[in-house]
Amino acid sequence: MNFSGRSFHNLIVFVFFIFLRLKRWLIMMYKVIIIGGGVNGTALLCALSIYTDVKSTTLIEKCPDQGLVNSSPAMNSQTLHFGNIETNYTYEKVKKVKRYR
């Protein structure tokens, strides 16, 4: 979809209006409402279901599937991280620690 600035604004206002109408109903239905089905939202939902006694949760996602925005591989910078270039320690500190292992 291609929205102009004004029509996109109108769409956002409309969606927000619908959300306000549904908010009271959602709050009465669910103890926990998670907004966003990316890595953090789904991890939170999983943790709540395993480690708490909360029985009524819902996850609201704007896309047709989970993890399509920031959690998507297409949103990655496609940089390879080999692990040998990123360290919290200086080379001298690493040598010293390795000696005492």
Coordinates of C-alpha atoms in Angstrom, one line a residue:
M1 CA 0.0 0.0 0.0
N2 CA 1.2 3.5 -0.8
F3 CA -0.3 6.2 1.4
S4 CA 0.1 9.9 1.0
G5 CA 1.0 11.8 4.2
R6 CA -2.6 12.9 4.9
S7 CA -4.3 9.6 4.2
F8 CA -1.7 7.8 6.3
H9 CA -2.4 10.2 9.2
N10 CA -6.2 9.6 8.8
L11 CA -5.5 5.8 8.9
I12 CA -3.5 6.1 12.1
V13 CA -6.2 8.3 13.7
F14 CA -8.9 5.7 12.6
V15 CA -6.9 2.8 14.0
F16 CA -6.2 4.7 17.3
F17 CA -10.0 5.4 17.6
I18 CA -10.8 1.7 17.1
F19 CA -8.1 0.8 19.7
L20 CA -9.6 3.2 22.2
R21 CA -13.0 1.6 21.7
L22 CA -11.6 -1.8 22.1
K23 CA -9.2 -0.9 25.0
R24 CA -11.8 -1.2 27.7
W25 CA -13.0 -4.5 26.4
L26 CA -9.4 -5.8 26.1
I27 CA -8.5 -4.7 29.6
M28 CA -11.6 -6.5 31.0
M29 CA -10.8 -9.7 29.0
Y30 CA -7.0 -10.0 29.6
K31 CA -4.7 -9.6 32.5
V32 CA -1.7 -9.0 30.2
I33 CA -1.7 -7.4 26.8
I34 CA 1.6 -7.6 24.8
I35 CA 2.0 -5.2 21.9
G36 CA 4.3 -6.5 19.3
G37 CA 5.1 -10.0 18.1
G38 CA 8.8 -9.7 17.5
V39 CA 11.6 -11.3 19.5
N40 CA 10.8 -9.4 22.7
G41 CA 7.0 -9.7 22.5
T42 CA 7.0 -13.5 21.9
A43 CA 9.7 -14.1 24.5
L44 CA 7.7 -12.2 27.0
L45 CA 4.6 -14.2 26.2
C46 CA 6.6 -17.4 26.5
A47 CA 8.1 -16.4 29.8
L48 CA 4.8 -15.3 31.3
S49 CA 3.2 -18.6 30.3
I50 CA 6.0 -20.7 31.8
Y51 CA 7.0 -18.7 34.9
T52 CA 3.8 -17.0 36.1
D53 CA 0.2 -18.0 36.9
V54 CA -1.3 -15.4 34.5
K55 CA -4.0 -17.3 32.6
S56 CA -5.3 -14.6 30.3
T57 CA -2.8 -13.0 27.9
T58 CA -3.0 -11.7 24.4
L59 CA -0.4 -10.6 21.9
I60 CA -1.3 -7.8 19.4
E61 CA 0.7 -7.7 16.2
K62 CA 0.2 -5.2 13.3
C63 CA 1.7 -7.5 10.6
P64 CA 0.2 -10.7 9.3
D65 CA 2.9 -12.8 11.0
Q66 CA 5.3 -12.4 14.0
G67 CA 8.8 -11.0 13.6
L68 CA 8.4 -9.2 10.3
V69 CA 9.6 -5.8 11.3
N70 CA 12.8 -5.4 13.5
S71 CA 13.2 -9.1 14.2
S72 CA 13.2 -10.0 10.5
P73 CA 16.5 -11.2 9.0
A74 CA 16.0 -8.7 6.2
M75 CA 16.3 -5.9 8.7
N76 CA 19.7 -7.1 9.8
S77 CA 22.7 -5.2 8.5
Q78 CA 23.9 -8.5 7.0
T79 CA 27.2 -8.1 8.8
L80 CA 29.1 -11.2 9.7
H81 CA 30.3 -11.4 13.3
F82 CA 33.0 -14.0 13.8
G83 CA 33.5 -13.1 17.4
N84 CA 37.3 -12.6 17.2
I85 CA 37.0 -8.9 16.5
E86 CA 34.8 -7.9 19.4
T87 CA 36.1 -8.2 22.9
N88 CA 35.7 -6.4 26.2
Y89 CA 39.3 -7.1 27.1
T90 CA 42.7 -5.9 25.9
Y91 CA 45.0 -8.4 24.3
E92 CA 47.3 -8.3 27.3
K93 CA 44.4 -9.1 29.7
V94 CA 43.4 -12.1 27.5
K95 CA 46.9 -13.5 27.5
K96 CA 47.1 -13.1 31.3
V97 CA 43.8 -14.9 31.8
K98 CA 44.7 -17.6 29.4
R99 CA 47.9 -18.3 31.3
Y100 CA 46.0 -19.0 34.5
R101 CA 43.5 -21.5 33.0

